[in-house]
């Protein structure tokens, strides 16, 4: 089951990559990377949905992706740090962790 949660985290990482790519891609190579990131993130999310409740998978995927995108904007693109925004991102993270703890996994065979 741990592999499934790791795949959701990896999917969220690639979500951050493609969201950044949608805004900042200028060349064919950058657009190619953006498309690959979309394919990887959605493939991993769909695979996780086979073993966990789809609503939980989607909420965790989007929550982690949102958190990663906001932090990437601040770290890499010098977006302003707004305390209220950071507090809400932390609240979102608490919700994501809570969903993980309450998830009801389907039978997992290790594949």
Short mmCIF file of N, CA, C and O in Angstrom, two decimals:
data_model
loop_
_atom_site.label_atom_id
_atom_site.label_comp_id
_atom_site.label_asym_id
_atom_site.label_seq_id
_atom_site.Cartn_x
_atom_site.Cartn_y
_atom_site.Cartn_z
N UNK A 1 0.83 -1.19 0.00
CA UNK A 1 0.00 0.00 0.00
C UNK A 1 0.88 1.26 0.00
O UNK A 1 0.49 2.28 -0.54
N UNK A 2 2.05 1.14 0.61
CA UNK A 2 2.97 2.27 0.65
C UNK A 2 3.34 2.73 -0.76
O UNK A 2 3.48 3.92 -1.02
N UNK A 3 3.46 1.78 -1.70
CA UNK A 3 3.80 2.11 -3.09
C UNK A 3 2.74 3.00 -3.72
O UNK A 3 3.05 3.89 -4.51
N UNK A 4 1.50 2.75 -3.37
CA UNK A 4 0.39 3.54 -3.94
C UNK A 4 0.50 4.99 -3.46
O UNK A 4 0.36 5.92 -4.26
N UNK A 5 0.74 5.20 -2.18
CA UNK A 5 0.86 6.56 -1.66
C UNK A 5 2.08 7.26 -2.24
O UNK A 5 2.03 8.45 -2.54
N UNK A 6 3.17 6.53 -2.41
CA UNK A 6 4.35 7.11 -3.03
C UNK A 6 4.04 7.52 -4.47
O UNK A 6 4.48 8.57 -4.93
N UNK A 7 3.26 6.70 -5.18
CA UNK A 7 2.91 7.05 -6.56
C UNK A 7 2.07 8.33 -6.61
O UNK A 7 2.19 9.13 -7.54
N UNK A 8 1.23 8.54 -5.61
CA UNK A 8 0.43 9.78 -5.56
C UNK A 8 1.34 10.98 -5.33
O UNK A 8 1.17 12.04 -5.95
N UNK A 9 2.33 10.83 -4.46
CA UNK A 9 3.28 11.92 -4.20
C UNK A 9 4.08 12.23 -5.46
O UNK A 9 4.27 13.41 -5.82
N UNK A 10 4.52 11.18 -6.17
CA UNK A 10 5.25 11.39 -7.42
C UNK A 10 4.35 12.05 -8.46
O UNK A 10 4.77 12.96 -9.19
N UNK A 11 3.09 11.61 -8.52
CA UNK A 11 2.13 12.22 -9.46
C UNK A 11 1.95 13.70 -9.15
O UNK A 11 1.89 14.53 -10.07
N UNK A 12 1.89 14.05 -7.88
CA UNK A 12 1.73 15.45 -7.49
C UNK A 12 2.98 16.26 -7.87
O UNK A 12 2.87 17.40 -8.31
N UNK A 13 4.16 15.65 -7.73
CA UNK A 13 5.40 16.33 -8.16
C UNK A 13 5.34 16.65 -9.64
O UNK A 13 5.63 17.77 -10.05
N UNK A 14 4.92 15.67 -10.45
CA UNK A 14 4.83 15.91 -11.89
C UNK A 14 3.70 16.88 -12.22
O UNK A 14 3.76 17.59 -13.22
N UNK A 15 2.67 16.94 -11.37
CA UNK A 15 1.62 17.94 -11.57
C UNK A 15 2.22 19.34 -11.43
O UNK A 15 1.93 20.24 -12.24
N UNK A 16 3.05 19.53 -10.41
CA UNK A 16 3.70 20.83 -10.23
C UNK A 16 4.54 21.16 -11.47
O UNK A 16 4.51 22.29 -11.97
N UNK A 17 5.25 20.15 -11.98
CA UNK A 17 6.09 20.37 -13.18
C UNK A 17 5.25 20.82 -14.37
O UNK A 17 5.61 21.77 -15.06
N UNK A 18 4.11 20.14 -14.62
CA UNK A 18 3.34 20.52 -15.80
C UNK A 18 2.59 21.83 -15.61
O UNK A 18 2.40 22.59 -16.56
N UNK A 19 2.20 22.13 -14.38
CA UNK A 19 1.54 23.42 -14.15
C UNK A 19 2.54 24.55 -14.40
O UNK A 19 2.22 25.55 -15.06
N UNK A 20 3.76 24.40 -13.91
CA UNK A 20 4.80 25.40 -14.18
C UNK A 20 5.08 25.46 -15.68
O UNK A 20 5.23 26.54 -16.26
N UNK A 21 5.12 24.29 -16.33
CA UNK A 21 5.35 24.24 -17.77
C UNK A 21 4.28 24.97 -18.56
O UNK A 21 4.57 25.64 -19.55
N UNK A 22 3.02 24.84 -18.14
CA UNK A 22 1.95 25.53 -18.86
C UNK A 22 2.13 27.04 -18.84
O UNK A 22 1.78 27.73 -19.78
N UNK A 23 2.71 27.55 -17.76
CA UNK A 23 2.91 28.99 -17.65
C UNK A 23 4.22 29.45 -18.28
O UNK A 23 4.27 30.52 -18.89
N UNK A 24 5.28 28.66 -18.17
CA UNK A 24 6.60 29.15 -18.52
C UNK A 24 7.23 28.50 -19.75
O UNK A 24 8.30 28.94 -20.17
N UNK A 25 6.63 27.48 -20.33
CA UNK A 25 7.24 26.81 -21.49
C UNK A 25 7.25 27.74 -22.70
O UNK A 25 6.24 28.34 -23.05
N UNK A 26 8.42 27.82 -23.32
CA UNK A 26 8.58 28.68 -24.50
C UNK A 26 9.08 27.92 -25.73
O UNK A 26 8.90 28.37 -26.85
N UNK A 27 9.73 26.80 -25.52
CA UNK A 27 10.33 26.06 -26.64
C UNK A 27 9.64 24.71 -26.80
O UNK A 27 8.89 24.26 -25.93
N UNK A 28 9.91 24.06 -27.92
CA UNK A 28 9.34 22.74 -28.19
C UNK A 28 9.79 21.73 -27.14
O UNK A 28 9.00 20.88 -26.71
N UNK A 29 11.04 21.83 -26.71
CA UNK A 29 11.56 20.90 -25.69
C UNK A 29 10.81 21.11 -24.37
O UNK A 29 10.42 20.13 -23.71
N UNK A 30 10.60 22.36 -23.97
CA UNK A 30 9.88 22.64 -22.73
C UNK A 30 8.42 22.17 -22.82
O UNK A 30 7.88 21.62 -21.87
N UNK A 31 7.79 22.38 -23.98
CA UNK A 31 6.41 21.89 -24.16
C UNK A 31 6.38 20.36 -24.16
O UNK A 31 5.45 19.76 -23.62
N UNK A 32 7.41 19.74 -24.74
CA UNK A 32 7.49 18.28 -24.70
C UNK A 32 7.61 17.77 -23.28
O UNK A 32 6.94 16.79 -22.89
N UNK A 33 8.44 18.44 -22.47
CA UNK A 33 8.56 18.06 -21.06
C UNK A 33 7.26 18.25 -20.30
O UNK A 33 6.89 17.44 -19.45
N UNK A 34 6.54 19.31 -20.63
CA UNK A 34 5.24 19.57 -20.00
C UNK A 34 4.25 18.45 -20.33
O UNK A 34 3.55 17.95 -19.45
N UNK A 35 4.21 18.05 -21.58
CA UNK A 35 3.30 16.97 -22.00
C UNK A 35 3.67 15.65 -21.32
O UNK A 35 2.80 14.91 -20.85
N UNK A 36 4.96 15.35 -21.24
CA UNK A 36 5.41 14.13 -20.56
C UNK A 36 5.01 14.17 -19.09
O UNK A 36 4.55 13.17 -18.54
N UNK A 37 5.18 15.33 -18.45
CA UNK A 37 4.79 15.47 -17.04
C UNK A 37 3.29 15.25 -16.85
O UNK A 37 2.86 14.61 -15.88
N UNK A 38 2.48 15.74 -17.78
CA UNK A 38 1.02 15.51 -17.72
C UNK A 38 0.73 14.02 -17.80
O UNK A 38 -0.06 13.49 -17.01
N UNK A 39 1.34 13.34 -18.75
CA UNK A 39 1.10 11.91 -18.94
C UNK A 39 1.50 11.13 -17.70
O UNK A 39 0.75 10.26 -17.22
N UNK A 40 2.68 11.43 -17.16
CA UNK A 40 3.15 10.71 -15.97
C UNK A 40 2.22 10.97 -14.78
O UNK A 40 1.81 10.03 -14.09
N UNK A 41 1.88 12.24 -14.54
CA UNK A 41 1.08 12.54 -13.35
C UNK A 41 -0.30 11.90 -13.42
O UNK A 41 -0.76 11.30 -12.44
N UNK A 42 -0.95 11.98 -14.58
CA UNK A 42 -2.28 11.39 -14.68
C UNK A 42 -2.24 9.87 -14.70
O UNK A 42 -3.12 9.21 -14.15
N UNK A 43 -1.21 9.29 -15.28
CA UNK A 43 -1.08 7.82 -15.28
C UNK A 43 -0.94 7.30 -13.85
O UNK A 43 -1.58 6.32 -13.47
N UNK A 44 -0.09 7.95 -13.07
CA UNK A 44 0.10 7.52 -11.68
C UNK A 44 -1.16 7.74 -10.85
O UNK A 44 -1.52 6.90 -10.01
N UNK A 45 -1.86 8.84 -11.09
CA UNK A 45 -3.09 9.11 -10.35
C UNK A 45 -4.17 8.06 -10.71
O UNK A 45 -4.85 7.55 -9.82
N UNK A 46 -4.29 7.73 -11.98
CA UNK A 46 -5.27 6.73 -12.41
C UNK A 46 -4.95 5.37 -11.80
O UNK A 46 -5.83 4.66 -11.32
N UNK A 47 -3.65 5.01 -11.80
CA UNK A 47 -3.24 3.74 -11.21
C UNK A 47 -3.58 3.68 -9.72
O UNK A 47 -4.10 2.69 -9.23
N UNK A 48 -3.35 4.77 -9.01
CA UNK A 48 -3.66 4.81 -7.58
C UNK A 48 -5.16 4.69 -7.34
O UNK A 48 -5.59 4.09 -6.35
N UNK A 49 -5.97 5.22 -8.26
CA UNK A 49 -7.42 5.14 -8.13
C UNK A 49 -7.96 3.73 -8.22
O UNK A 49 -9.10 3.47 -7.83
N UNK A 50 -7.16 2.82 -8.71
CA UNK A 50 -7.57 1.41 -8.74
C UNK A 50 -7.54 0.77 -7.36
O UNK A 50 -8.18 -0.25 -7.13
N UNK A 51 -6.76 1.35 -6.45
CA UNK A 51 -6.56 0.74 -5.14
C UNK A 51 -7.07 1.58 -3.97
O UNK A 51 -7.24 1.06 -2.88
N UNK A 52 -7.29 2.85 -4.20
CA UNK A 52 -7.81 3.74 -3.16
C UNK A 52 -9.07 4.42 -3.70
O UNK A 52 -9.30 4.45 -4.90
N UNK A 53 -9.84 4.98 -2.80
CA UNK A 53 -11.04 5.70 -3.22
C UNK A 53 -10.63 6.86 -4.12
O UNK A 53 -9.69 7.59 -3.82
N UNK A 54 -11.32 6.99 -5.23
CA UNK A 54 -10.96 7.99 -6.23
C UNK A 54 -11.00 9.41 -5.64
O UNK A 54 -10.13 10.23 -5.92
N UNK A 55 -11.99 9.70 -4.82
CA UNK A 55 -12.09 11.02 -4.21
C UNK A 55 -10.89 11.34 -3.33
O UNK A 55 -10.38 12.45 -3.33
N UNK A 56 -10.42 10.34 -2.59
CA UNK A 56 -9.25 10.51 -1.75
C UNK A 56 -8.01 10.73 -2.60
O UNK A 56 -7.21 11.64 -2.33
N UNK A 57 -7.83 9.90 -3.63
CA UNK A 57 -6.68 10.04 -4.52
C UNK A 57 -6.66 11.44 -5.14
O UNK A 57 -5.63 12.12 -5.13
N UNK A 58 -7.79 11.87 -5.65
CA UNK A 58 -7.85 13.16 -6.32
C UNK A 58 -7.58 14.30 -5.33
O UNK A 58 -6.84 15.23 -5.64
N UNK A 59 -8.18 14.23 -4.15
CA UNK A 59 -7.99 15.29 -3.16
C UNK A 59 -6.52 15.39 -2.73
O UNK A 59 -5.98 16.49 -2.63
N UNK A 60 -5.88 14.27 -2.51
CA UNK A 60 -4.47 14.27 -2.11
C UNK A 60 -3.61 14.78 -3.27
O UNK A 60 -2.72 15.61 -3.08
N UNK A 61 -3.88 14.30 -4.47
CA UNK A 61 -3.15 14.71 -5.67
C UNK A 61 -3.23 16.22 -5.86
O UNK A 61 -2.21 16.91 -6.01
N UNK A 62 -4.42 16.76 -5.82
CA UNK A 62 -4.62 18.19 -6.04
C UNK A 62 -4.07 19.00 -4.86
O UNK A 62 -3.45 20.05 -5.05
N UNK A 63 -4.27 18.51 -3.65
CA UNK A 63 -3.77 19.23 -2.48
C UNK A 63 -2.26 19.34 -2.48
O UNK A 63 -1.70 20.43 -2.26
N UNK A 64 -1.58 18.22 -2.73
CA UNK A 64 -0.12 18.25 -2.78
C UNK A 64 0.36 19.08 -3.97
O UNK A 64 1.35 19.81 -3.87
N UNK A 65 -0.33 18.95 -5.09
CA UNK A 65 0.03 19.74 -6.26
C UNK A 65 -0.13 21.23 -6.03
O UNK A 65 0.72 22.03 -6.42
N UNK A 66 -1.20 21.61 -5.36
CA UNK A 66 -1.43 23.02 -5.04
C UNK A 66 -0.33 23.54 -4.12
O UNK A 66 0.24 24.60 -4.35
N UNK A 67 -0.04 22.76 -3.08
CA UNK A 67 1.01 23.15 -2.15
C UNK A 67 2.35 23.28 -2.88
O UNK A 67 3.06 24.27 -2.71
N UNK A 68 2.67 22.32 -3.70
CA UNK A 68 3.93 22.35 -4.44
C UNK A 68 4.01 23.51 -5.42
O UNK A 68 5.07 24.13 -5.57
N UNK A 69 2.91 23.81 -6.06
CA UNK A 69 2.89 24.92 -7.02
C UNK A 69 3.08 26.26 -6.31
O UNK A 69 3.86 27.10 -6.77
N UNK A 70 2.40 26.46 -5.20
CA UNK A 70 2.54 27.71 -4.46
C UNK A 70 3.97 27.86 -3.94
O UNK A 70 4.59 28.92 -4.07
N UNK A 71 4.52 26.78 -3.38
CA UNK A 71 5.90 26.85 -2.87
C UNK A 71 6.90 27.06 -4.00
O UNK A 71 7.88 27.80 -3.84
N UNK A 72 6.67 26.43 -5.15
CA UNK A 72 7.55 26.63 -6.30
C UNK A 72 7.52 28.08 -6.78
O UNK A 72 8.55 28.65 -7.13
N UNK A 73 6.31 28.66 -6.80
CA UNK A 73 6.19 30.07 -7.18
C UNK A 73 7.02 30.96 -6.25
O UNK A 73 7.68 31.89 -6.69
N UNK A 74 6.96 30.66 -4.96
CA UNK A 74 7.69 31.46 -3.98
C UNK A 74 9.19 31.25 -4.12
O UNK A 74 9.97 32.20 -4.17
N UNK A 75 9.62 29.99 -4.21
CA UNK A 75 11.05 29.66 -4.21
C UNK A 75 11.72 30.00 -5.54
O UNK A 75 12.78 30.62 -5.57
N UNK A 76 11.11 29.59 -6.65
CA UNK A 76 11.77 29.72 -7.95
C UNK A 76 11.41 30.98 -8.73
O UNK A 76 12.17 31.44 -9.57
N UNK A 77 10.20 31.51 -8.48
CA UNK A 77 9.74 32.64 -9.28
C UNK A 77 9.51 33.89 -8.45
O UNK A 77 8.90 34.85 -8.92
N UNK A 78 9.96 33.86 -7.20
CA UNK A 78 9.97 35.01 -6.31
C UNK A 78 8.58 35.64 -6.11
O UNK A 78 8.46 36.86 -6.02
N UNK A 79 7.56 34.79 -6.03
CA UNK A 79 6.23 35.29 -5.70
C UNK A 79 6.26 35.81 -4.26
O UNK A 79 7.03 35.33 -3.43
N UNK A 80 5.43 36.77 -3.95
CA UNK A 80 5.43 37.31 -2.58
C UNK A 80 4.94 36.25 -1.59
O UNK A 80 4.06 35.43 -1.89
N UNK A 81 5.53 36.27 -0.41
CA UNK A 81 5.12 35.37 0.67
C UNK A 81 4.01 36.06 1.44
O UNK A 81 4.21 37.12 2.02
N UNK A 82 2.84 35.45 1.40
CA UNK A 82 1.68 35.98 2.10
C UNK A 82 1.36 35.01 3.23
O UNK A 82 1.07 33.83 2.98
N UNK A 83 1.44 35.49 4.46
CA UNK A 83 1.30 34.64 5.63
C UNK A 83 -0.03 33.89 5.61
O UNK A 83 -0.08 32.68 5.90
N UNK A 84 -1.10 34.57 5.25
CA UNK A 84 -2.41 33.91 5.21
C UNK A 84 -2.43 32.78 4.19
O UNK A 84 -3.03 31.72 4.44
N UNK A 85 -1.79 32.98 3.07
CA UNK A 85 -1.73 31.94 2.03
C UNK A 85 -0.97 30.72 2.54
O UNK A 85 -1.39 29.58 2.36
N UNK A 86 0.15 30.95 3.21
CA UNK A 86 0.95 29.86 3.77
C UNK A 86 0.14 29.11 4.83
O UNK A 86 0.14 27.89 4.89
N UNK A 87 -0.59 29.85 5.67
CA UNK A 87 -1.43 29.23 6.70
C UNK A 87 -2.51 28.35 6.06
O UNK A 87 -2.76 27.23 6.52
N UNK A 88 -3.11 28.83 4.99
CA UNK A 88 -4.14 28.03 4.31
C UNK A 88 -3.54 26.81 3.62
O UNK A 88 -4.16 25.74 3.60
N UNK A 89 -2.33 26.93 3.09
CA UNK A 89 -1.65 25.77 2.50
C UNK A 89 -1.37 24.73 3.59
O UNK A 89 -1.53 23.53 3.37
N UNK A 90 -0.97 25.19 4.78
CA UNK A 90 -0.75 24.27 5.90
C UNK A 90 -2.05 23.57 6.29
O UNK A 90 -2.06 22.36 6.57
N UNK A 91 -3.13 24.31 6.31
CA UNK A 91 -4.44 23.72 6.60
C UNK A 91 -4.81 22.68 5.54
O UNK A 91 -5.33 21.60 5.87
N UNK A 92 -4.52 22.98 4.29
CA UNK A 92 -4.75 22.04 3.21
C UNK A 92 -3.93 20.77 3.42
O UNK A 92 -4.44 19.66 3.25
N UNK A 93 -2.69 20.92 3.83
CA UNK A 93 -1.82 19.78 4.09
C UNK A 93 -2.38 18.92 5.23
O UNK A 93 -2.35 17.69 5.15
N UNK A 94 -2.92 19.55 6.27
CA UNK A 94 -3.54 18.80 7.36
C UNK A 94 -4.72 17.99 6.82
O UNK A 94 -4.91 16.82 7.17
N UNK A 95 -5.50 18.59 5.93
CA UNK A 95 -6.62 17.87 5.32
C UNK A 95 -6.16 16.68 4.49
O UNK A 95 -6.74 15.60 4.54
N UNK A 96 -5.08 16.86 3.73
CA UNK A 96 -4.54 15.78 2.90
C UNK A 96 -4.06 14.64 3.78
O UNK A 96 -4.35 13.47 3.52
N UNK A 97 -3.33 14.95 4.84
CA UNK A 97 -2.84 13.92 5.75
C UNK A 97 -4.01 13.21 6.41
O UNK A 97 -4.02 11.98 6.54
N UNK A 98 -5.03 13.95 6.79
CA UNK A 98 -6.22 13.35 7.41
C UNK A 98 -6.92 12.39 6.44
O UNK A 98 -7.36 11.31 6.84
N UNK A 99 -7.03 12.78 5.18
CA UNK A 99 -7.64 11.90 4.19
C UNK A 99 -6.84 10.61 4.04
O UNK A 99 -7.41 9.53 3.92
N UNK A 100 -5.52 10.72 4.05
CA UNK A 100 -4.69 9.53 3.95
C UNK A 100 -4.94 8.60 5.14
O UNK A 100 -5.07 7.40 4.99
N UNK A 101 -5.01 9.17 6.33
CA UNK A 101 -5.22 8.37 7.53
C UNK A 101 -6.59 7.70 7.55
O UNK A 101 -6.75 6.62 8.12
N UNK A 102 -7.57 8.34 6.93
CA UNK A 102 -8.93 7.80 6.93
C UNK A 102 -9.25 6.95 5.70
O UNK A 102 -10.36 6.43 5.59
N UNK A 103 -8.30 6.80 4.79
CA UNK A 103 -8.58 6.10 3.54
C UNK A 103 -8.88 4.64 3.79
O UNK A 103 -8.36 4.02 4.72
N UNK A 104 -9.73 4.10 2.94
CA UNK A 104 -10.13 2.70 3.02
C UNK A 104 -9.61 2.00 1.77
O UNK A 104 -10.29 1.97 0.75
N UNK A 105 -8.39 1.42 1.84
CA UNK A 105 -7.80 0.84 0.63
C UNK A 105 -8.54 -0.40 0.14
O UNK A 105 -9.08 -1.17 0.93
N UNK A 106 -8.56 -0.56 -1.20
CA UNK A 106 -9.07 -1.79 -1.79
C UNK A 106 -7.97 -2.84 -1.70
O UNK A 106 -6.84 -2.55 -1.32
N UNK A 107 -8.27 -4.05 -2.03
CA UNK A 107 -7.27 -5.11 -2.00
C UNK A 107 -6.10 -4.77 -2.91
O UNK A 107 -6.29 -4.43 -4.06
N UNK A 108 -4.91 -4.84 -2.38
CA UNK A 108 -3.70 -4.50 -3.14
C UNK A 108 -2.85 -5.75 -3.27
O UNK A 108 -2.52 -6.40 -2.29
N UNK A 109 -2.48 -6.09 -4.53
CA UNK A 109 -1.70 -7.31 -4.75
C UNK A 109 -0.24 -7.05 -5.05
O UNK A 109 0.51 -7.95 -5.40
N UNK A 110 0.22 -5.78 -4.92
CA UNK A 110 1.63 -5.46 -5.10
C UNK A 110 2.01 -5.09 -6.50
O UNK A 110 3.15 -4.78 -6.78
N UNK A 111 1.08 -5.09 -7.46
CA UNK A 111 1.41 -4.72 -8.85
C UNK A 111 0.92 -3.33 -9.17
O UNK A 111 0.01 -2.81 -8.74
#
